[in-house]
CSV table of C-alpha atoms in Angstrom, one decimal:
chain,number,residue,atom,x,y,z
A,202,UNK,CA,20.6,-21.9,3.2
A,203,UNK,CA,19.7,-25.6,2.8
A,204,UNK,CA,22.3,-27.7,1.0
A,205,UNK,CA,19.6,-29.2,-1.2
A,206,UNK,CA,18.5,-25.8,-2.5
A,207,UNK,CA,22.0,-24.8,-3.2
A,208,UNK,CA,22.6,-28.0,-5.2
A,209,UNK,CA,19.4,-27.4,-7.2
A,210,UNK,CA,20.5,-23.9,-7.9
A,211,UNK,CA,23.9,-25.0,-9.1
A,212,UNK,CA,22.4,-27.6,-11.3
A,213,UNK,CA,20.1,-25.1,-13.0
A,214,UNK,CA,22.6,-22.3,-13.3
A,215,UNK,CA,25.4,-24.3,-14.9
A,216,UNK,CA,23.5,-24.4,-18.1
A,217,UNK,CA,23.1,-20.6,-18.3
A,218,UNK,CA,25.2,-17.7,-19.3
A,219,UNK,CA,28.1,-17.0,-16.9
A,220,UNK,CA,27.5,-13.2,-17.1
A,221,UNK,CA,24.2,-13.5,-15.2
A,222,UNK,CA,26.0,-15.2,-12.4
A,223,UNK,CA,29.0,-12.8,-12.4
A,224,UNK,CA,27.0,-9.6,-12.5
A,225,UNK,CA,24.6,-10.7,-9.8
A,226,UNK,CA,27.6,-11.8,-7.8
A,227,UNK,CA,29.3,-8.4,-8.1
A,228,UNK,CA,26.2,-6.5,-7.0
A,229,UNK,CA,24.8,-8.7,-4.3
A,230,UNK,CA,28.0,-10.4,-3.0
A,231,UNK,CA,27.0,-12.7,-0.1
A,232,UNK,CA,23.2,-12.4,-0.9
A,233,UNK,CA,23.6,-14.0,-4.4
A,234,UNK,CA,22.6,-17.4,-3.1
A,235,UNK,CA,19.2,-16.0,-2.2
A,236,UNK,CA,18.8,-14.7,-5.7
A,237,UNK,CA,19.9,-18.0,-7.2
A,238,UNK,CA,17.3,-19.9,-5.2
A,239,UNK,CA,14.6,-17.4,-6.1
A,240,UNK,CA,15.2,-17.6,-9.9
A,241,UNK,CA,16.3,-21.2,-10.2
A,242,UNK,CA,12.7,-22.5,-10.3
A,243,UNK,CA,12.0,-20.2,-13.3
A,244,UNK,CA,15.2,-21.0,-15.1
A,245,UNK,CA,14.3,-24.7,-15.1
A,246,UNK,CA,11.3,-23.9,-17.4
A,247,UNK,CA,13.2,-21.7,-19.9
A,248,UNK,CA,15.2,-22.8,-22.9
A,249,UNK,CA,18.0,-20.4,-23.9
A,250,UNK,CA,18.7,-19.6,-27.5
A,251,UNK,CA,21.5,-17.1,-27.6
A,252,UNK,CA,21.0,-14.3,-30.2
A,253,UNK,CA,24.5,-13.8,-31.8
A,254,UNK,CA,23.3,-10.8,-33.8
A,255,UNK,CA,22.8,-8.4,-30.8
A,256,UNK,CA,23.0,-5.3,-32.9
A,257,UNK,CA,20.2,-6.5,-35.1
A,258,UNK,CA,18.3,-8.0,-32.1
A,259,UNK,CA,14.8,-6.6,-33.0
A,260,UNK,CA,15.0,-7.7,-36.6
A,261,UNK,CA,16.2,-11.2,-35.7
A,262,UNK,CA,13.5,-11.6,-33.1
A,263,UNK,CA,10.9,-10.6,-35.7
A,264,UNK,CA,12.2,-13.1,-38.2
A,265,UNK,CA,12.4,-16.0,-35.7
A,266,UNK,CA,9.0,-15.2,-34.1
A,267,UNK,CA,10.4,-15.1,-30.6
A,268,UNK,CA,7.9,-13.5,-28.3
A,269,UNK,CA,8.9,-10.7,-25.9
A,270,UNK,CA,6.1,-11.9,-23.7
A,271,UNK,CA,8.2,-14.9,-22.7
A,272,UNK,CA,10.9,-12.6,-21.5
A,273,UNK,CA,8.5,-10.4,-19.7
A,274,UNK,CA,6.8,-13.3,-18.1
A,275,UNK,CA,10.2,-14.8,-17.0
A,276,UNK,CA,11.4,-11.6,-15.4
A,277,UNK,CA,8.1,-11.1,-13.6
A,278,UNK,CA,8.0,-14.7,-12.4
A,279,UNK,CA,11.6,-14.5,-11.2
A,280,UNK,CA,10.9,-11.2,-9.4
A,281,UNK,CA,7.8,-12.7,-7.7
A,282,UNK,CA,9.9,-15.6,-6.4
A,283,UNK,CA,12.6,-13.1,-5.2
A,284,UNK,CA,10.1,-11.3,-3.0
A,285,UNK,CA,9.9,-14.5,-0.9
A,286,UNK,CA,13.6,-14.2,0.0
A,287,UNK,CA,14.6,-10.5,-0.1
A,288,UNK,CA,13.4,-6.9,0.3
A,289,UNK,CA,11.6,-5.0,-2.4
A,290,UNK,CA,14.7,-2.9,-3.2
A,291,UNK,CA,16.7,-6.1,-3.7
A,292,UNK,CA,14.0,-7.6,-5.9
A,293,UNK,CA,14.0,-4.4,-8.0
A,294,UNK,CA,17.7,-4.8,-8.6
A,295,UNK,CA,17.1,-8.4,-9.7
A,296,UNK,CA,14.4,-7.2,-12.2
A,297,UNK,CA,16.7,-4.6,-13.6
A,298,UNK,CA,19.6,-7.0,-14.0
A,299,UNK,CA,17.6,-9.6,-15.7
A,300,UNK,CA,15.9,-7.1,-18.0
A,301,UNK,CA,19.2,-5.8,-19.2
A,302,UNK,CA,21.0,-9.1,-19.6
A,303,UNK,CA,18.1,-10.8,-21.4
A,304,UNK,CA,18.3,-8.3,-24.2
A,305,UNK,CA,21.1,-10.5,-25.5
A,306,UNK,CA,19.1,-13.7,-25.4
A,307,UNK,CA,16.1,-15.3,-26.9
A,308,UNK,CA,13.9,-17.2,-24.5
A,309,UNK,CA,11.3,-19.8,-25.2
A,310,UNK,CA,9.2,-21.7,-22.6
A,311,UNK,CA,9.5,-25.4,-22.8
A,312,UNK,CA,6.2,-27.2,-23.5
A,313,UNK,CA,6.6,-29.6,-20.5
A,314,UNK,CA,6.4,-26.6,-18.2
A,315,UNK,CA,2.6,-26.6,-18.4
A,316,UNK,CA,2.4,-30.1,-17.0
A,317,UNK,CA,4.3,-29.1,-13.8
A,318,UNK,CA,2.2,-26.0,-13.0
A,319,UNK,CA,0.5,-26.3,-9.6
A,320,UNK,CA,-1.0,-22.8,-9.7
A,321,UNK,CA,-4.0,-22.0,-11.9
A,322,UNK,CA,-3.5,-19.5,-14.8
A,323,UNK,CA,-5.8,-17.0,-13.1
A,324,UNK,CA,-3.9,-17.2,-9.8
A,325,UNK,CA,-0.6,-16.9,-11.6
A,326,UNK,CA,-1.7,-13.6,-13.1
A,327,UNK,CA,-3.0,-12.4,-9.7
A,328,UNK,CA,0.4,-13.3,-8.1
A,329,UNK,CA,2.2,-11.4,-10.9
A,330,UNK,CA,0.0,-8.3,-10.4
A,331,UNK,CA,0.6,-8.3,-6.7
A,332,UNK,CA,4.3,-8.6,-7.2
A,333,UNK,CA,4.3,-5.7,-9.5
A,334,UNK,CA,2.3,-3.6,-7.0
A,335,UNK,CA,4.6,-4.6,-4.2
A,336,UNK,CA,7.7,-3.6,-6.1
A,337,UNK,CA,6.0,-0.2,-6.8
A,338,UNK,CA,5.8,0.4,-3.0
A,339,UNK,CA,2.3,-0.8,-1.9
A,340,UNK,CA,2.0,-1.9,1.7
A,341,UNK,CA,1.0,-5.4,2.7
A,342,UNK,CA,-2.3,-3.9,3.9
A,343,UNK,CA,-3.0,-2.5,0.4
A,344,UNK,CA,-1.9,-5.6,-1.3
A,345,UNK,CA,-4.3,-7.6,0.9
A,346,UNK,CA,-7.2,-5.3,-0.1
A,347,UNK,CA,-6.4,-5.7,-3.8
A,348,UNK,CA,-6.1,-9.4,-3.5
A,349,UNK,CA,-9.4,-9.8,-1.6
A,350,UNK,CA,-11.4,-7.8,-4.2
A,351,UNK,CA,-9.8,-9.6,-7.2
A,352,UNK,CA,-10.5,-13.0,-5.7
A,353,UNK,CA,-14.1,-12.0,-5.0
A,354,UNK,CA,-14.5,-10.8,-8.6
A,355,UNK,CA,-12.9,-14.0,-10.1
A,356,UNK,CA,-15.0,-16.3,-8.0
A,357,UNK,CA,-18.2,-14.5,-9.1
A,358,UNK,CA,-17.4,-14.3,-12.8
A,359,UNK,CA,-15.8,-17.7,-13.0
A,360,UNK,CA,-13.9,-17.2,-16.2
A,361,UNK,CA,-10.3,-17.1,-17.3
A,362,UNK,CA,-9.0,-13.6,-16.8
A,363,UNK,CA,-8.3,-13.1,-20.6
A,364,UNK,CA,-11.9,-14.0,-21.4
A,365,UNK,CA,-13.5,-11.5,-19.0
A,366,UNK,CA,-15.5,-8.8,-20.8
A,367,UNK,CA,-16.8,-5.4,-19.7
A,368,UNK,CA,-20.3,-6.7,-19.2
A,369,UNK,CA,-19.0,-9.3,-16.8
A,370,UNK,CA,-17.6,-6.6,-14.6
A,371,UNK,CA,-20.7,-4.5,-14.8
A,372,UNK,CA,-22.8,-7.5,-13.9
A,373,UNK,CA,-20.5,-8.3,-10.9
A,374,UNK,CA,-20.7,-4.7,-9.6
A,375,UNK,CA,-24.5,-4.5,-10.0
A,376,UNK,CA,-24.8,-7.8,-8.1
A,377,UNK,CA,-22.7,-6.5,-5.3
A,378,UNK,CA,-24.7,-3.4,-5.0
A,379,UNK,CA,-28.1,-5.0,-5.2
A,380,UNK,CA,-27.5,-8.0,-3.0
A,381,UNK,CA,-25.1,-6.5,-0.5
A,382,UNK,CA,-26.6,-3.0,-0.4
A,383,UNK,CA,-23.2,-1.3,-0.5
A,384,UNK,CA,-22.7,2.4,-1.0
A,385,UNK,CA,-21.6,4.0,-4.2
A,386,UNK,CA,-18.4,5.1,-2.5
A,387,UNK,CA,-17.6,1.5,-1.5
A,388,UNK,CA,-18.5,0.2,-5.0
A,389,UNK,CA,-16.2,2.8,-6.6
A,390,UNK,CA,-13.4,1.6,-4.4
A,391,UNK,CA,-14.0,-2.0,-5.7
A,392,UNK,CA,-13.9,-0.6,-9.3
A,393,UNK,CA,-10.7,1.2,-8.6
A,394,UNK,CA,-9.0,-2.0,-7.5
A,395,UNK,CA,-10.3,-3.9,-10.6
A,396,UNK,CA,-9.3,-1.1,-13.0
A,397,UNK,CA,-5.8,-1.1,-11.6
A,398,UNK,CA,-5.6,-4.9,-12.0
A,399,UNK,CA,-6.8,-5.2,-15.6
A,400,UNK,CA,-4.9,-2.1,-16.7
A,401,UNK,CA,-1.6,-3.4,-15.3
A,402,UNK,CA,-2.1,-6.8,-17.0
A,403,UNK,CA,-2.8,-5.1,-20.3
A,404,UNK,CA,0.2,-2.8,-20.1
A,405,UNK,CA,2.4,-5.7,-19.2
A,406,UNK,CA,1.1,-7.7,-22.1
A,407,UNK,CA,-0.7,-10.5,-20.2
A,408,UNK,CA,-4.1,-9.8,-21.6
A,409,UNK,CA,-4.9,-8.2,-25.0
A,410,UNK,CA,-7.6,-5.8,-23.8
A,411,UNK,CA,-8.7,-4.0,-20.6
A,412,UNK,CA,-12.3,-4.9,-19.9
A,413,UNK,CA,-12.6,-2.3,-17.1
A,414,UNK,CA,-11.3,0.6,-19.2
A,415,UNK,CA,-14.8,1.6,-20.5
A,416,UNK,CA,-16.4,1.6,-17.0
A,417,UNK,CA,-16.6,5.2,-15.7
A,418,UNK,CA,-16.0,6.3,-12.2
A,419,UNK,CA,-19.0,5.6,-10.0
A,420,UNK,CA,-20.4,8.8,-8.5
A,421,UNK,CA,-20.4,8.6,-4.7
A,422,UNK,CA,-22.7,10.3,-2.3
A,423,UNK,CA,-21.3,13.6,-1.0
A,424,UNK,CA,-21.4,13.2,2.7
A,425,UNK,CA,-20.2,16.2,4.8
A,426,UNK,CA,-17.8,14.8,7.4
A,427,UNK,CA,-17.5,17.5,10.0
A,428,UNK,CA,-14.5,18.1,12.2
A,429,UNK,CA,-14.9,18.5,16.0
A,430,UNK,CA,-16.3,21.9,17.0
A,431,UNK,CA,-14.1,24.0,19.4
A,432,UNK,CA,-16.5,23.1,22.2
A,433,UNK,CA,-16.3,19.4,21.4
A,434,UNK,CA,-12.5,19.5,21.3
A,435,UNK,CA,-12.4,21.1,24.8
A,436,UNK,CA,-15.0,18.6,26.1
A,437,UNK,CA,-12.7,15.8,24.8
A,438,UNK,CA,-9.6,17.3,26.5
A,439,UNK,CA,-11.5,17.8,29.7
A,440,UNK,CA,-12.9,14.2,29.7
A,441,UNK,CA,-9.3,12.8,29.6
A,442,UNK,CA,-9.0,14.0,33.2
A,443,UNK,CA,-6.1,12.4,35.0
A,444,UNK,CA,-5.6,9.7,32.4
A,445,UNK,CA,-2.2,10.8,31.2
A,446,UNK,CA,-2.0,8.2,28.4
A,447,UNK,CA,-5.4,9.3,27.0
A,448,UNK,CA,-4.5,12.9,27.3
A,449,UNK,CA,-1.2,12.3,25.4
A,450,UNK,CA,-3.1,10.4,22.6
A,451,UNK,CA,-5.6,13.2,22.2
A,452,UNK,CA,-3.1,16.0,22.1
A,453,UNK,CA,-0.9,14.0,19.8
A,454,UNK,CA,-3.8,13.4,17.3
A,455,UNK,CA,-4.8,17.1,17.5
A,456,UNK,CA,-1.3,18.4,16.9
A,457,UNK,CA,-0.1,15.9,14.2
A,458,UNK,CA,-3.2,14.8,12.4
A,459,UNK,CA,-1.7,11.3,12.1
A,460,UNK,CA,-3.6,8.4,10.8
A,461,UNK,CA,-4.4,5.8,13.5
A,462,UNK,CA,-1.9,3.3,12.0
A,463,UNK,CA,0.8,6.0,12.1
A,464,UNK,CA,0.0,6.5,15.8
A,465,UNK,CA,0.3,2.8,16.3
A,466,UNK,CA,3.7,2.6,14.7
A,467,UNK,CA,5.1,5.8,16.3
A,468,UNK,CA,8.2,5.3,18.5
A,469,UNK,CA,9.7,7.2,21.4
A,470,UNK,CA,13.1,7.3,19.7
A,471,UNK,CA,11.6,9.1,16.7
A,472,UNK,CA,10.8,12.3,18.7
A,473,UNK,CA,13.4,15.0,18.3
A,474,UNK,CA,12.5,18.0,20.4
A,475,UNK,CA,9.1,19.2,18.9
A,476,UNK,CA,8.9,16.9,15.8
A,477,UNK,CA,9.1,13.3,14.9
A,478,UNK,CA,9.4,11.1,11.8
A,479,UNK,CA,6.3,9.1,10.9
A,480,UNK,CA,6.1,6.2,8.4
A,481,UNK,CA,2.8,6.7,6.4
A,482,UNK,CA,1.1,5.1,3.5
A,483,UNK,CA,3.4,3.3,1.0
A,484,UNK,CA,6.1,3.3,3.7
A,485,UNK,CA,6.8,7.0,3.0
A,486,UNK,CA,8.3,8.9,5.8
A,487,UNK,CA,7.5,12.5,6.7
A,488,UNK,CA,7.9,14.9,9.7
A,489,UNK,CA,4.9,15.8,11.9
A,490,UNK,CA,5.1,18.4,14.6
A,491,UNK,CA,4.2,18.7,18.3
A,492,UNK,CA,2.6,21.9,19.6
A,493,UNK,CA,3.2,22.9,23.2
A,494,UNK,CA,0.1,21.0,24.5
A,495,UNK,CA,1.1,17.8,22.8
A,496,UNK,CA,4.7,18.1,23.9
A,497,UNK,CA,3.8,18.6,27.5
A,498,UNK,CA,1.2,15.8,27.5
A,499,UNK,CA,3.7,13.4,26.0
A,500,UNK,CA,6.4,14.4,28.6
A,501,UNK,CA,3.9,13.8,31.5
A,502,UNK,CA,2.9,10.4,30.1
A,503,UNK,CA,6.6,9.5,29.5
A,504,UNK,CA,7.4,10.2,33.1
A,505,UNK,CA,4.9,7.6,34.2
A,506,UNK,CA,6.4,4.8,32.2
A,507,UNK,CA,9.0,2.4,33.5
A,508,UNK,CA,9.0,0.0,30.5
A,509,UNK,CA,11.7,-0.2,27.8
A,510,UNK,CA,9.3,-0.7,24.9
A,511,UNK,CA,10.1,1.8,22.1
A,512,UNK,CA,6.4,2.3,21.2
A,513,UNK,CA,5.1,5.8,21.8
A,514,UNK,CA,1.9,4.4,23.4
A,515,UNK,CA,1.7,1.1,25.3
A,516,UNK,CA,-0.8,-1.0,27.2
A,517,UNK,CA,-1.5,0.0,30.8
A,518,UNK,CA,-1.0,-3.6,32.1
A,519,UNK,CA,1.5,-6.2,31.2
A,520,UNK,CA,0.6,-8.8,28.6
A,521,UNK,CA,2.7,-12.0,28.9
A,522,UNK,CA,5.1,-10.2,31.2
A,523,UNK,CA,5.6,-7.0,29.3
A,524,UNK,CA,3.9,-3.8,28.2
A,525,UNK,CA,2.7,-4.1,24.6
A,526,UNK,CA,2.5,-1.5,21.8
A,527,UNK,CA,-1.1,-0.1,21.5
A,528,UNK,CA,-2.6,-1.4,18.3
A,529,UNK,CA,-4.9,0.3,15.8
A,530,UNK,CA,-8.0,-1.4,17.1
A,531,UNK,CA,-7.2,-0.6,20.7
A,532,UNK,CA,-6.6,3.1,20.0
A,533,UNK,CA,-9.9,3.3,18.1
A,534,UNK,CA,-11.8,1.6,20.9
A,535,UNK,CA,-10.3,4.1,23.5
A,536,UNK,CA,-11.4,7.1,21.4
A,537,UNK,CA,-14.8,5.7,20.7
A,538,UNK,CA,-15.4,4.9,24.3
A,539,UNK,CA,-14.4,8.4,25.3
A,540,UNK,CA,-16.9,9.8,22.8
A,541,UNK,CA,-19.7,7.7,24.1
A,542,UNK,CA,-19.0,8.7,27.7
A,543,UNK,CA,-19.4,12.4,26.9
A,544,UNK,CA,-22.1,12.2,24.3
A,545,UNK,CA,-20.1,13.1,21.2
A,546,UNK,CA,-21.2,11.1,18.1
A,547,UNK,CA,-18.7,9.8,15.5
A,548,UNK,CA,-15.8,10.2,17.9
A,549,UNK,CA,-12.9,8.3,16.2
A,550,UNK,CA,-9.2,8.9,15.5
A,551,UNK,CA,-9.6,10.1,11.8
A,552,UNK,CA,-11.9,12.9,13.0
A,553,UNK,CA,-9.0,14.4,14.9
A,554,UNK,CA,-7.0,14.3,11.6
A,555,UNK,CA,-9.9,16.1,9.9
A,556,UNK,CA,-10.1,18.6,12.7
A,557,UNK,CA,-6.4,19.4,12.7
A,558,UNK,CA,-6.4,20.0,8.9
A,559,UNK,CA,-9.6,22.1,8.9
A,560,UNK,CA,-8.4,24.3,11.8
A,561,UNK,CA,-5.0,24.8,10.1
A,562,UNK,CA,-6.7,25.8,6.8
A,563,UNK,CA,-9.1,28.2,8.6
A,564,UNK,CA,-6.2,29.8,10.4
A,565,UNK,CA,-4.6,30.6,7.0
A,566,UNK,CA,-2.0,27.8,6.7
A,567,UNK,CA,-1.3,27.2,2.9
A,568,UNK,CA,-2.9,24.1,1.6
A,569,UNK,CA,0.4,22.9,0.1
A,570,UNK,CA,1.9,22.8,3.6
A,571,UNK,CA,-1.2,21.1,5.1
A,572,UNK,CA,-1.0,18.5,2.4
A,573,UNK,CA,2.7,17.8,3.3
A,574,UNK,CA,1.9,17.6,7.0
A,575,UNK,CA,-0.9,15.1,6.3
A,576,UNK,CA,1.2,13.0,3.9
A,577,UNK,CA,-1.2,13.3,1.0
A,578,UNK,CA,0.2,12.5,-2.5
A,579,UNK,CA,-2.4,14.6,-4.3
A,580,UNK,CA,-3.5,18.1,-3.4
A,581,UNK,CA,-7.0,17.2,-4.4
A,582,UNK,CA,-7.2,15.0,-1.3
A,583,UNK,CA,-6.3,17.8,1.0
A,584,UNK,CA,-8.9,20.1,-0.8
A,585,UNK,CA,-11.6,18.0,0.8
A,586,UNK,CA,-10.8,19.6,4.1
A,587,UNK,CA,-10.8,23.1,2.5
A,588,UNK,CA,-14.5,22.9,1.5
A,589,UNK,CA,-16.6,25.4,3.3
A,590,UNK,CA,-19.3,24.0,5.6
A,591,UNK,CA,-22.6,25.7,6.3
A,592,UNK,CA,-21.2,27.6,9.4
A,593,UNK,CA,-18.4,29.1,7.3
A,594,UNK,CA,-20.9,30.3,4.7
A,595,UNK,CA,-23.2,31.7,7.4
A,596,UNK,CA,-20.3,33.7,8.9
A,597,UNK,CA,-19.2,35.0,5.5
A,598,UNK,CA,-22.8,36.0,4.7
A,599,UNK,CA,-23.0,38.0,8.0
A,600,UNK,CA,-19.6,39.7,7.2
A,601,UNK,CA,-20.0,40.5,3.5
A,602,UNK,CA,-23.7,40.7,2.6
A,603,UNK,CA,-25.5,43.8,3.8
């Protein structure tokens, strides 16, 4: 830690209650300097007025007109800064500590703080929202998607966030659809991001009203996304030929139903006999399982490898002197090229996931178990795979209707 930062921290903290320092010190021990650096910048802009009547705190605050928003803003800003220096779990601890300790204090922002701001008010709210979402467990990929959509909306509407109205959002969505010719499904995803953004800011007290609240879900086109047929599946297996890596990827996808990013991040050391731990969306871990074909294909592929990379799948040639982990885009290209070579349309990794789920449900596997295997948070997501397609209806008609 730079000496200058430590000195700055010490300067700011000496004016503040000793119990904040002591409690943080007890919980974080050698990490406390990181916390001090993170919150020091926020402490510099807050004036402390200790409330001596703690038991009558709410009444006193009401009389003095002290806004709880200042406390909330302080905690959120401090937590946002903490995320630059520590993990989400550690930042969560900081937020909890500050929230408890500040119940004994009244805080008021100094007026000169405004003159030192280098971030626009809109961006400040966006940063706060992203920090809240990160603490709640969203991945960096999801945070990037939220930020991209919010920035596009703010650029188009060009208003302070607190002044945005429902018609502004409707006009923005209409413009996106008319000028960019996007689908209703894509438009609904954009709306979902915006709804989460405004709802969070309203709940946290940063804006008085939620302008997106009255906008209803956009009805998306119901497109039947079919799994591979049994013939297509066997064609794909046969096309892998003597390419043991490709064969292993195919069997792994068909057995586990993993998302392509989960395949990318899978490790050799995670495999325990016929199962392995996968880290899915929201950094949530789950077990996925290997059938006999997948297990055998992986063993054959493993026997061809001489590298020490822990990645389950690696490049065939060395890159900068070593074999590299296969990335999402590379896996997608491999599967798409395979499909083109054998004349199967829409051959991509996610279709293997759909095929595994559909086959499991058709074979009688309970939907709750399929949902756990796929890593779905909501059962309704899994139910998409349970919808009967035309061939199912035809077979049922032949069986039951006389």
